PDB file of C-alpha atoms in Angstrom:
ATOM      1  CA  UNK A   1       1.873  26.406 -10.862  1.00 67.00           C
ATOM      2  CA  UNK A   2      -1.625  25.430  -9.529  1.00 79.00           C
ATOM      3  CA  UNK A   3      -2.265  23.902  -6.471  1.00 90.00           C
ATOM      4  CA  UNK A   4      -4.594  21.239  -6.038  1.00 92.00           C
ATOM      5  CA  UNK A   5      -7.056  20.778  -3.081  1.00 92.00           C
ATOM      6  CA  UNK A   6      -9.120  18.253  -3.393  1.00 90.00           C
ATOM      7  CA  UNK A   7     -12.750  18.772  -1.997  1.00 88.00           C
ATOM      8  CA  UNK A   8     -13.077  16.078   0.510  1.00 86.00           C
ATOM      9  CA  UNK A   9      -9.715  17.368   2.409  1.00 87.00           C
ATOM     10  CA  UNK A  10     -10.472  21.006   1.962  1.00 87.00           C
ATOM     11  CA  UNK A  11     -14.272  19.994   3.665  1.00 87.00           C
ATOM     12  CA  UNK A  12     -12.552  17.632   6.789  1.00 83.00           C
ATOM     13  CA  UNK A  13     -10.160  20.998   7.398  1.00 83.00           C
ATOM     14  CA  UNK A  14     -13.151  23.224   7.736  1.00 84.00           C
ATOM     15  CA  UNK A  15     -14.833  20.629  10.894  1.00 84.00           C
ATOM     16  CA  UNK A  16     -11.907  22.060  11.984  1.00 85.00           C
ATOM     17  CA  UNK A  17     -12.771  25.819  12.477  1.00 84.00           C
ATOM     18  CA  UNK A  18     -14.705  28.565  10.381  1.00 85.00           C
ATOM     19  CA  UNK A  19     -11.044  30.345   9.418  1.00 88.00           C
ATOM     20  CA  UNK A  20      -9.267  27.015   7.992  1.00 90.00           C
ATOM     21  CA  UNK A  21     -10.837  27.550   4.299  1.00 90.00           C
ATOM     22  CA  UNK A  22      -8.530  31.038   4.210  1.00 90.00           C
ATOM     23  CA  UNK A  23      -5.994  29.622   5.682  1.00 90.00           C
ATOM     24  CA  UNK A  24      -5.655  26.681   3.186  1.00 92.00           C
ATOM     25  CA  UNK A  25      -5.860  29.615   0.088  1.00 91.00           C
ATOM     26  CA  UNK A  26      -3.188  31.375   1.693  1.00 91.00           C
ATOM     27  CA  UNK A  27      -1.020  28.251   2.176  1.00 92.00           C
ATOM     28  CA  UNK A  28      -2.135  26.971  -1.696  1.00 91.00           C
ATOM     29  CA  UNK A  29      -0.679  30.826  -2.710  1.00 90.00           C
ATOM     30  CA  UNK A  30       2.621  30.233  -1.008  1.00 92.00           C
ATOM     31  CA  UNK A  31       3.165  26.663  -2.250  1.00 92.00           C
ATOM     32  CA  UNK A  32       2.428  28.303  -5.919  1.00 91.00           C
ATOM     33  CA  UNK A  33       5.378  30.477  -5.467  1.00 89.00           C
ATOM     34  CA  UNK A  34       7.529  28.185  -3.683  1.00 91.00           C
ATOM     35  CA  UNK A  35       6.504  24.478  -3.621  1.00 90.00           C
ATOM     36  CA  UNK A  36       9.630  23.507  -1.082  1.00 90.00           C
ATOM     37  CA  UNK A  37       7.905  25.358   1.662  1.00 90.00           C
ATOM     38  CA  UNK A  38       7.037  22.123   3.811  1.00 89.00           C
ATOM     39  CA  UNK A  39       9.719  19.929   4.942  1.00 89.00           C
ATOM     40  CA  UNK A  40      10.377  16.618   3.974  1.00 87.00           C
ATOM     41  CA  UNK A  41       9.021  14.126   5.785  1.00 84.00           C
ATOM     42  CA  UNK A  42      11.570  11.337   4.154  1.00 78.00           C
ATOM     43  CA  UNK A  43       9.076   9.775   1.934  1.00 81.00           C
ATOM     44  CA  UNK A  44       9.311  10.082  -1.928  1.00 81.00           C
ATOM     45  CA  UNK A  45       7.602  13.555  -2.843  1.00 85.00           C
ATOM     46  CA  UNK A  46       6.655  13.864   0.496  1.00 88.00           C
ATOM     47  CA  UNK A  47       6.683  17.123   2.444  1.00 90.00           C
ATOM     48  CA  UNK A  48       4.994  18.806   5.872  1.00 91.00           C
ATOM     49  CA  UNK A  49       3.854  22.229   6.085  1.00 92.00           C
ATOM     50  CA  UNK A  50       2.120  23.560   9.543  1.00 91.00           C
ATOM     51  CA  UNK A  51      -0.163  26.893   9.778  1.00 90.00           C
ATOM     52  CA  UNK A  52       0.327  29.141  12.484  1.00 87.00           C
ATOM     53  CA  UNK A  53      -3.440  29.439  14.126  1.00 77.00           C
ATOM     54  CA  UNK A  54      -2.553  32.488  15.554  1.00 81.00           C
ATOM     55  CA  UNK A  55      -2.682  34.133  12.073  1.00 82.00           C
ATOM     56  CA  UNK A  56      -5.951  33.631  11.321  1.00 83.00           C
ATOM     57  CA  UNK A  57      -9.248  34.165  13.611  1.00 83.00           C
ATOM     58  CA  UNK A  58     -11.387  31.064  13.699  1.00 82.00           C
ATOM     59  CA  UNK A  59      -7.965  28.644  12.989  1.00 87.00           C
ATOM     60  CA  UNK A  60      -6.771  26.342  15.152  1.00 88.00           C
ATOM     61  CA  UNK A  61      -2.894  25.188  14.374  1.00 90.00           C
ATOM     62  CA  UNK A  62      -2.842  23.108  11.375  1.00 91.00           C
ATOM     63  CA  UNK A  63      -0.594  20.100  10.242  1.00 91.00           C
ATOM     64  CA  UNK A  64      -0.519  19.848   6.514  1.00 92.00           C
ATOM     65  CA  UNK A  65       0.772  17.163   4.587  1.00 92.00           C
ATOM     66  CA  UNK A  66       1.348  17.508   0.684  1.00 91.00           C
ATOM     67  CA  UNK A  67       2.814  15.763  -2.261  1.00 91.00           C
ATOM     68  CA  UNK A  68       5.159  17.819  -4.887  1.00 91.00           C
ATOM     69  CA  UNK A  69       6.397  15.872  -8.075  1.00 87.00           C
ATOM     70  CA  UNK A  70       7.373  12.806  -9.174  1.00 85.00           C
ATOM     71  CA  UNK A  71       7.434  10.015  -8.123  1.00 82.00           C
ATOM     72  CA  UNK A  72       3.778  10.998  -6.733  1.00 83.00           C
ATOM     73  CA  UNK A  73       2.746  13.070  -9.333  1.00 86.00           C
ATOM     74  CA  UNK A  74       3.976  15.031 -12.564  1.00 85.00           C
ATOM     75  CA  UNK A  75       6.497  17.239 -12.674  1.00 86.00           C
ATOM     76  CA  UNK A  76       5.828  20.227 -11.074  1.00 87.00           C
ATOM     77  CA  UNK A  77       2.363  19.386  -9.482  1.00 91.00           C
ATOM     78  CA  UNK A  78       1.476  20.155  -6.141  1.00 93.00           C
ATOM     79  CA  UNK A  79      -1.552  18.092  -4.051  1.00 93.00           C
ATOM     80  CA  UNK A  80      -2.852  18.758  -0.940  1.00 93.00           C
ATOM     81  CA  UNK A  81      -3.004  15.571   0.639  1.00 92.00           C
ATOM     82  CA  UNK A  82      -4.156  15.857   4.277  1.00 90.00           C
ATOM     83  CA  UNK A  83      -5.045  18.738   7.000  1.00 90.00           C
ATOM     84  CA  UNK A  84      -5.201  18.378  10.657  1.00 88.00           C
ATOM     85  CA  UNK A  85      -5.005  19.841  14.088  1.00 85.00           C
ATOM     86  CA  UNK A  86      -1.702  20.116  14.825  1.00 80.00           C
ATOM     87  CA  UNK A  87      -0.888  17.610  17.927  1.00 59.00           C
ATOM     88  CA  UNK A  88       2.365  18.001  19.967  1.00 48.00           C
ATOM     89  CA  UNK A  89       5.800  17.162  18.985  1.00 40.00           C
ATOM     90  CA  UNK A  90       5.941  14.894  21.711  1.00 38.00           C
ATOM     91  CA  UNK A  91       2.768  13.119  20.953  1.00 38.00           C
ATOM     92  CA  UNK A  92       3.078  12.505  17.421  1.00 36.00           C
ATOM     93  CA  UNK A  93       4.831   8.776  16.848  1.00 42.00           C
ATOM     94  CA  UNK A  94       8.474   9.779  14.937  1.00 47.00           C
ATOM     95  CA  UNK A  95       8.636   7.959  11.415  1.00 47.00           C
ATOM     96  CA  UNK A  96      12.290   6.782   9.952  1.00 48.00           C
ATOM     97  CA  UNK A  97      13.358   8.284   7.116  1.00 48.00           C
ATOM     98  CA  UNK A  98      12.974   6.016   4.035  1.00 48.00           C
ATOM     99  CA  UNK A  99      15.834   6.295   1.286  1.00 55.00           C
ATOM    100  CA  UNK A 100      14.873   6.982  -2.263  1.00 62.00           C
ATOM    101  CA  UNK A 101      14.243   4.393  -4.270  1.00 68.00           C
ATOM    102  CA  UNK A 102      16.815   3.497  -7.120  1.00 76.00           C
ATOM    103  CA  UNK A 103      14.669   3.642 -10.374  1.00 81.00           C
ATOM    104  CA  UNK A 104      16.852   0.585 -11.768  1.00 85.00           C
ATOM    105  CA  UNK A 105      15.922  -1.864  -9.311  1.00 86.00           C
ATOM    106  CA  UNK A 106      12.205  -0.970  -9.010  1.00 86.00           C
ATOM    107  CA  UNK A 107      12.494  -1.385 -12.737  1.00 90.00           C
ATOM    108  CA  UNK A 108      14.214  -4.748 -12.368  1.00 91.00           C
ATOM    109  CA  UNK A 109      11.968  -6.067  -9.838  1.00 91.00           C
ATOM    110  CA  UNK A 110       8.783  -5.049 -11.379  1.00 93.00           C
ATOM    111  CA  UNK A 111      10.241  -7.268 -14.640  1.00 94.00           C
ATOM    112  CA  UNK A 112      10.719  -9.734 -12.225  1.00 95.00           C
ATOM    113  CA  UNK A 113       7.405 -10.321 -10.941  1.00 96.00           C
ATOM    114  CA  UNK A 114       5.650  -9.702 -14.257  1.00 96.00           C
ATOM    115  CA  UNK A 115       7.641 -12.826 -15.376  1.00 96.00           C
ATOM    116  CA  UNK A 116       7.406 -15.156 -12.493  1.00 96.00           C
ATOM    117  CA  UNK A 117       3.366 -13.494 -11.990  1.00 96.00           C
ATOM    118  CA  UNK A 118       2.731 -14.728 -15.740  1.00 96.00           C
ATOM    119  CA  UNK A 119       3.817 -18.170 -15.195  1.00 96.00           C
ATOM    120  CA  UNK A 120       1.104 -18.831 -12.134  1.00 97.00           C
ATOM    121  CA  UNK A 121      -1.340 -17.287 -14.009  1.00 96.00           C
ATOM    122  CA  UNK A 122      -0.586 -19.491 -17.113  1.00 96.00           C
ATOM    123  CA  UNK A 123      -0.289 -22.663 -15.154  1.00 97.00           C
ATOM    124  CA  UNK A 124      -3.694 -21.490 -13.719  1.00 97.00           C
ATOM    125  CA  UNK A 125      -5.519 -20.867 -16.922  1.00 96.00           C
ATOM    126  CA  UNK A 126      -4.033 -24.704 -17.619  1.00 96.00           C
ATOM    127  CA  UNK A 127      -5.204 -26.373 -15.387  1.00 96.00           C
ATOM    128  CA  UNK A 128      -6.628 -25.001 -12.297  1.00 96.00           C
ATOM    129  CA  UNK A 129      -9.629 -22.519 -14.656  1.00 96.00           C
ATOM    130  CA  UNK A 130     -11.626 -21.687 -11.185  1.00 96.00           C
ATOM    131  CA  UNK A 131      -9.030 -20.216  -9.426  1.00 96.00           C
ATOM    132  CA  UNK A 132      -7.873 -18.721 -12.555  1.00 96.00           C
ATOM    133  CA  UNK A 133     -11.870 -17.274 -13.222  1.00 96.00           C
ATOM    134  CA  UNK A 134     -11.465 -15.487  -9.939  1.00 95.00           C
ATOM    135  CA  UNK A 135      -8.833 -13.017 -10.847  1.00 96.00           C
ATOM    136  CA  UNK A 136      -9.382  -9.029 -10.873  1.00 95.00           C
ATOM    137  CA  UNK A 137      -8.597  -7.151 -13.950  1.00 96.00           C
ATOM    138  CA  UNK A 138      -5.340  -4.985 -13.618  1.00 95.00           C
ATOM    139  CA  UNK A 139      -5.025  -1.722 -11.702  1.00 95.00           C
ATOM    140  CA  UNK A 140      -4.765   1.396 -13.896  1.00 94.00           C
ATOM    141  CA  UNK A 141      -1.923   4.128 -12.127  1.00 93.00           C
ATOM    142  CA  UNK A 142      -4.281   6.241 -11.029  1.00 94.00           C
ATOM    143  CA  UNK A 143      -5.896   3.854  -9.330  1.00 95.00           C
ATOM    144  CA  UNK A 144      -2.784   2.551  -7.307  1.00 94.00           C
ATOM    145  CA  UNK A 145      -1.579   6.594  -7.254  1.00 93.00           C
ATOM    146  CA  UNK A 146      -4.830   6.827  -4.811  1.00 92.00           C
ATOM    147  CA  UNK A 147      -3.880   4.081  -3.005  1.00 92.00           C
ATOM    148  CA  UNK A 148      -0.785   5.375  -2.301  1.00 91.00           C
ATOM    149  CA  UNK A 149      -2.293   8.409  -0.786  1.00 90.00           C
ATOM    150  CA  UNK A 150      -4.703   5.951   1.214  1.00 90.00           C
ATOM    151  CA  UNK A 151      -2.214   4.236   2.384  1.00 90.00           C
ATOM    152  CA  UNK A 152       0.455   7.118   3.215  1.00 88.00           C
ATOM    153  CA  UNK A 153       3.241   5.451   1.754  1.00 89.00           C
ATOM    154  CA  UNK A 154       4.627   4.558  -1.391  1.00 90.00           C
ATOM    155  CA  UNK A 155       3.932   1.574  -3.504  1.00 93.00           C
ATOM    156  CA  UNK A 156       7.259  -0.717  -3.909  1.00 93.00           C
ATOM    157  CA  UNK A 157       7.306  -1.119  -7.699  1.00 94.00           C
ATOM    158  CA  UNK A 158       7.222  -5.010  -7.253  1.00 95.00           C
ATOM    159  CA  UNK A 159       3.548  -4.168  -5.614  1.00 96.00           C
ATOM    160  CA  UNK A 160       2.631  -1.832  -8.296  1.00 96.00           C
ATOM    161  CA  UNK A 161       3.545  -4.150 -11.033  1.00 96.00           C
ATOM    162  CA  UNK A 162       1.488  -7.015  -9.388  1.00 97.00           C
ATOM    163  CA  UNK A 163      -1.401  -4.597  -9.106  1.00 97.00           C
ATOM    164  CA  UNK A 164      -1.240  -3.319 -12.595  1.00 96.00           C
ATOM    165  CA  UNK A 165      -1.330  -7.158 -13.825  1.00 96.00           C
ATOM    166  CA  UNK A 166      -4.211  -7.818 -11.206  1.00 96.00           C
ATOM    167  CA  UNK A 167      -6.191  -6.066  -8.134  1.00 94.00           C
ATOM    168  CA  UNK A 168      -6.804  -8.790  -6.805  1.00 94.00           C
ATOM    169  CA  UNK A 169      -9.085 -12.038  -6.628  1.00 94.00           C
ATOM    170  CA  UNK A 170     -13.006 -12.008  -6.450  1.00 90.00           C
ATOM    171  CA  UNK A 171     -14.196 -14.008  -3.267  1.00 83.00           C
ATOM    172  CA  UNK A 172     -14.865 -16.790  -4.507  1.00 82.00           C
ATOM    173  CA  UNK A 173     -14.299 -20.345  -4.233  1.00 83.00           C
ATOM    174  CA  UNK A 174     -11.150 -21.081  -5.664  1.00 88.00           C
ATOM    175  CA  UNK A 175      -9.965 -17.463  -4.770  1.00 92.00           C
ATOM    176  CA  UNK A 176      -7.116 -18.681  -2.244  1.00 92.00           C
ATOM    177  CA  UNK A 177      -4.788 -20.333  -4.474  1.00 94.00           C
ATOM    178  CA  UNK A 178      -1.329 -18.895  -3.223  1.00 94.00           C
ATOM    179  CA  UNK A 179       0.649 -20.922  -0.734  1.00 91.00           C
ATOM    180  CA  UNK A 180      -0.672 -22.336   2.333  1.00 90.00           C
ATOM    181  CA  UNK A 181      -4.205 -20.991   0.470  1.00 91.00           C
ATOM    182  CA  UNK A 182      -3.977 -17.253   0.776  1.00 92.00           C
ATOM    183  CA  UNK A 183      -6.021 -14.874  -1.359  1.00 94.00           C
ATOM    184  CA  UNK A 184      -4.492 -12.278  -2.863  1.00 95.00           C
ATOM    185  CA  UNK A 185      -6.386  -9.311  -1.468  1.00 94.00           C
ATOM    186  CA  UNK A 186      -7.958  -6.343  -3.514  1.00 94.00           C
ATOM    187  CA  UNK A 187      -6.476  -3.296  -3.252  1.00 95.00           C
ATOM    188  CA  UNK A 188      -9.270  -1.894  -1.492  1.00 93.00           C
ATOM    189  CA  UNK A 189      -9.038  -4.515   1.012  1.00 92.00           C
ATOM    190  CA  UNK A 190      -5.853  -3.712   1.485  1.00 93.00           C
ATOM    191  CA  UNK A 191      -6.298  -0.502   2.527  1.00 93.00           C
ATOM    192  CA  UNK A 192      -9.016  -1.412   4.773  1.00 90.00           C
ATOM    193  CA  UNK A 193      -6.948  -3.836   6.749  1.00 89.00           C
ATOM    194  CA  UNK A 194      -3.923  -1.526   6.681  1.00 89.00           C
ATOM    195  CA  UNK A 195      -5.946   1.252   8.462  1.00 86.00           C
ATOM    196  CA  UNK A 196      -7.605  -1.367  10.636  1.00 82.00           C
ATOM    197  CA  UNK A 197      -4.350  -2.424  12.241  1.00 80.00           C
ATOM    198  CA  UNK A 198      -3.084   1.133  12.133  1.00 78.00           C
ATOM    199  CA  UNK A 199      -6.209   2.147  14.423  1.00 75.00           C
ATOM    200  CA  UNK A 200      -5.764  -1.209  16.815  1.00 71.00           C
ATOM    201  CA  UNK A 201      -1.840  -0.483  17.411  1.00 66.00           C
ATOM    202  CA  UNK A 202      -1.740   3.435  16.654  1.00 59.00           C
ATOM    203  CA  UNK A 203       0.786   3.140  13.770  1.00 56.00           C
ATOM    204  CA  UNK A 204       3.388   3.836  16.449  1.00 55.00           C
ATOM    205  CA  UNK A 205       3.915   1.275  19.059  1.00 57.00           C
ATOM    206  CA  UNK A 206       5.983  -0.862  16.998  1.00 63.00           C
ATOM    207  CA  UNK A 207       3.131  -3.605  16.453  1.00 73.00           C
ATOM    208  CA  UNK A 208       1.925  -2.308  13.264  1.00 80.00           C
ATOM    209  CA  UNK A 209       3.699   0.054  10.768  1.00 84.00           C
ATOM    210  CA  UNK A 210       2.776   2.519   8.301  1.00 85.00           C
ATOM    211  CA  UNK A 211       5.001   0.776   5.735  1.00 90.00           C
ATOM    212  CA  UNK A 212       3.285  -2.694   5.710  1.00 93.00           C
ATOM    213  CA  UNK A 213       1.406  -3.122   3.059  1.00 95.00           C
ATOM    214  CA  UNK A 214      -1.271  -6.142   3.333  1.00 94.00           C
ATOM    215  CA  UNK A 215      -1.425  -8.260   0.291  1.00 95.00           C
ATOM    216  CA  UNK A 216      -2.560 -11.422   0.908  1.00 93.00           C
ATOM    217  CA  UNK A 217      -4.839 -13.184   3.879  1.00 91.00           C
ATOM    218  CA  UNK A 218      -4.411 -16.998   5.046  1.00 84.00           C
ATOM    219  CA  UNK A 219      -7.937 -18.286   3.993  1.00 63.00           C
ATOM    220  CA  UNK A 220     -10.764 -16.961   1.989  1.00 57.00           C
ATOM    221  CA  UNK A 221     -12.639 -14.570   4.863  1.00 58.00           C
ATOM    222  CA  UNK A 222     -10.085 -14.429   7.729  1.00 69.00           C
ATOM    223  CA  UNK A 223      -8.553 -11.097   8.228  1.00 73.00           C
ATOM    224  CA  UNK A 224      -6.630 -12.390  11.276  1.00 79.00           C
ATOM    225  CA  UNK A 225      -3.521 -14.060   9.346  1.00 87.00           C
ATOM    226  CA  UNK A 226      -1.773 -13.164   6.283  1.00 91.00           C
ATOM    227  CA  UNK A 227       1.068 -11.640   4.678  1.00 94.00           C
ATOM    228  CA  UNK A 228       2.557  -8.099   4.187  1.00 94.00           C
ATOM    229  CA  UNK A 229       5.218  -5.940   2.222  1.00 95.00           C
ATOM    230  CA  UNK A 230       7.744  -4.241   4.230  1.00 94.00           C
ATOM    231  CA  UNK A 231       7.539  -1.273   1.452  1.00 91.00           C
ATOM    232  CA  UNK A 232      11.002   0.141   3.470  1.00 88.00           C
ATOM    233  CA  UNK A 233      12.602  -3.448   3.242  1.00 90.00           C
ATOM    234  CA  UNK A 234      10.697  -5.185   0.310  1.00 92.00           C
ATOM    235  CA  UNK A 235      10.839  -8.042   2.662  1.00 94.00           C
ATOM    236  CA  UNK A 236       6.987 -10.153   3.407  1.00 95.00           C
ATOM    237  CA  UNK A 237       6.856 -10.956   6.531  1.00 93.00           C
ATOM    238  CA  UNK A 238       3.925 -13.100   7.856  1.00 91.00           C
ATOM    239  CA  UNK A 239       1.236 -11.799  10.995  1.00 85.00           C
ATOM    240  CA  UNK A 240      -1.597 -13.189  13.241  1.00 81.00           C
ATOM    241  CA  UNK A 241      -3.804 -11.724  15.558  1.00 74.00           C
ATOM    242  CA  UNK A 242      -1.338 -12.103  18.294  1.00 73.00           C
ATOM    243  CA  UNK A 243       1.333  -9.469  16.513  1.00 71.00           C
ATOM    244  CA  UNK A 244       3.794 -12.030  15.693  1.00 80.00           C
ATOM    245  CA  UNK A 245       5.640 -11.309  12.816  1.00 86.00           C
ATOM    246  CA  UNK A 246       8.292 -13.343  10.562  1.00 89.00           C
ATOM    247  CA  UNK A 247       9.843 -12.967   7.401  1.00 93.00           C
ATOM    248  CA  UNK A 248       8.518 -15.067   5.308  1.00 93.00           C
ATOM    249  CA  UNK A 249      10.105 -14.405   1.941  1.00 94.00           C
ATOM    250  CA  UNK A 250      12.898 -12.090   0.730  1.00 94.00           C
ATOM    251  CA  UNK A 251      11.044 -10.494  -1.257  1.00 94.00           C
ATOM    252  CA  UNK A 252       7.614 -10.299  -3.582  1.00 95.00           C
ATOM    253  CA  UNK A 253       9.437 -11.787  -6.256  1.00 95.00           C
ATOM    254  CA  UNK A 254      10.873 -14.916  -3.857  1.00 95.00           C
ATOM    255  CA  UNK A 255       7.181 -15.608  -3.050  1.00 95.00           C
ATOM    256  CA  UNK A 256       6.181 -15.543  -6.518  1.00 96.00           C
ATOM    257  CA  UNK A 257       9.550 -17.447  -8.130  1.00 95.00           C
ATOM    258  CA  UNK A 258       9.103 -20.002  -5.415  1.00 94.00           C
ATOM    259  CA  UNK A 259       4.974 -20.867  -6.254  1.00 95.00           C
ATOM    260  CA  UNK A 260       5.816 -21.019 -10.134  1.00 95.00           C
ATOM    261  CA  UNK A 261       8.867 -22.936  -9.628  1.00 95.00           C
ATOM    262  CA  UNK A 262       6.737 -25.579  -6.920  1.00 94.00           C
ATOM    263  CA  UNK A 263       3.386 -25.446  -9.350  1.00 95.00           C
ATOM    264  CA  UNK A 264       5.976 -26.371 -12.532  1.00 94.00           C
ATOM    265  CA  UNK A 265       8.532 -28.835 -10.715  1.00 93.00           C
ATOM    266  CA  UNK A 266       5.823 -30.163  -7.296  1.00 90.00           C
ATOM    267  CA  UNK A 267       8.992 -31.994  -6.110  1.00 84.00           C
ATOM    268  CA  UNK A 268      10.576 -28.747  -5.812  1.00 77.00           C
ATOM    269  CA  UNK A 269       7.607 -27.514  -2.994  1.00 81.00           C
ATOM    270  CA  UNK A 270       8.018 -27.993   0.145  1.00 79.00           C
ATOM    271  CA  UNK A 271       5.352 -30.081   2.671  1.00 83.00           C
ATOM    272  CA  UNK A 272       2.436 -28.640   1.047  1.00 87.00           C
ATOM    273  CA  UNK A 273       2.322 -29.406  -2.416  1.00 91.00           C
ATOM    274  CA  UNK A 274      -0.174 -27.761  -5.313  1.00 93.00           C
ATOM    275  CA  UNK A 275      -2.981 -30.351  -5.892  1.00 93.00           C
ATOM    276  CA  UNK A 276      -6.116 -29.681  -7.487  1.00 94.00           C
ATOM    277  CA  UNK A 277     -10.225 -29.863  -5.909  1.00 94.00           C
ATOM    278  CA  UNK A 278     -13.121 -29.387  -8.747  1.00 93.00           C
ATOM    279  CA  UNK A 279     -10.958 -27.224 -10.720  1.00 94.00           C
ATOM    280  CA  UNK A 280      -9.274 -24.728  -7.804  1.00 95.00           C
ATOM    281  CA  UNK A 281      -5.481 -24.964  -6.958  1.00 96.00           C
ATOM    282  CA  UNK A 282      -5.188 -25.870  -3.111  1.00 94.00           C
ATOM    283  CA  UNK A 283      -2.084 -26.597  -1.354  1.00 92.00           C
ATOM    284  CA  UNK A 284      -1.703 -29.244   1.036  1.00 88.00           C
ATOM    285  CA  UNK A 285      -0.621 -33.039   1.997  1.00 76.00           C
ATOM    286  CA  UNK A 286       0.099 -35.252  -1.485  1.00 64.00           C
TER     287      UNK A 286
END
């Protein structure tokens, strides 16, 4: 079984001391022979491994995180995902373990917003063809498979499905068609912003979690408001810049089954209702 390491972590763990390049071989060897070496950390193919710095000159103690398996990656594969100096139990923020996902319901829920996702979009091509113009092509699983590792935590299958249908939107006018005129944000964006806040509130102060995934922003360019995936919950809860949070919708699917039903049946919505302005789909007063 071969290890992988890829270049840009094996490089960031030798700023780290002259002997971490040896120590990483040795550790790769090991994980070869026995890829349950780490501990879980209680994320999906998930696991923790730490190097002793006393056994190698030049080394300081090393935290290793690596992925083994599905649902991460194939059968039997092994990645080296991250290497750093190891900081004290006491220091580093504790994470809740997150149960395993049951493969039926990511299944059922990635149906779910294919099928609600594909009536917006054909309502859009209808009759609102600029906001419709400024969706993304669809996400390949590689792609989303790095953003996973970006991100640090695992991509509900509702989120993965959306992504695989589309991106995101192109900033443009007409981009912020979802309710109360959010744009659905790239996937690069939304790993920026999720490592923004995680740098602000240090991931571990209970203002900003490792499992929220940003996917949409209240207006075009503000990064300030928007809405997030509770990938533990499924839940979207709403921020602002003042860390208050909400729930906003049940789930992905709620958001989405709630716009198709409002831009189908408008006496169905509630104060803001779809309208249209030079061909984009804007919510607001009739």
């Amino acid at each position: 079984m071969a290890v992988e390491l890829p270049a840009e972590v094996q490089e960031r763990g030798e700023r780290l001391g002259r002997g971490v390049r040896y120590a990483l071989k040795v550790l790769c060897g090991q994980l070869e022979d026995n890829p349950l070496l780490g501990s879980p950390t209680g994320e999906p193919s998930m696991y923790a491994a730490r190097i002793d710095g006393e056994t190698f000159e030049d080394c300081p103690e090393l935290d290793v995180q690596y992925a083994y398996g599905p649902p991460m990656l194939a059968e039997g594969q092994v990645r080296i995902l991250s290497v750093e100096a190891a900081q004290p139990a006491a220091v580093a923020p504790e994470r809740e373990p997150v149960a395993a996902p049951d493969p039926r319901l990511e299944e059922m829920a990635a149906r779910q917003v294919t099928a609600a996702w594909q009536r917006v979009e054909t309502w859009l091509r209808d009759h609102a063809p600029v906001s419709f113009d400024s969706l993304q092509e669809g996400a390949s699983s590689e792609e989303i498979d790095r953003a996973e590792r970006e991100l640090g935590v695992r991509v509900p299958g509702d989120l993965r499905a959306l992504w695989h249908l589309h991106r995101g939107v192109q900033s443009s006018s007409g981009a912020a068609f979802l309710p109360d005129n959010a744009k659905l944000m790239t996937i690069a964006e939304a790993i920026e912003l999720h490592q923004h806040w995680g740098q602000i509130y240090d991931f571990g102060d209970g203002l900003w979690d490792h499992r929220w995934i940003p996917v949409c922003t209240l207006g075009e360019h503000s990064w300030s408001n928007g809405l997030y995936l509770d990938a533990g919950t499924g839940e979207v809860w709403s921020w602002d810049e003042f860390a208050n949070r909400r729930v906003e919708f049940e789930s992905l699917t709620t958001l989405l089954e709630e716009m198709a039903d409002a831009l189908e049946a408008p006496s169905l919505a509630g104060p803001a209702k779809p309208g249209l302005v030079d061909g984009a789909l804007v919510w607001g007063t009739p």
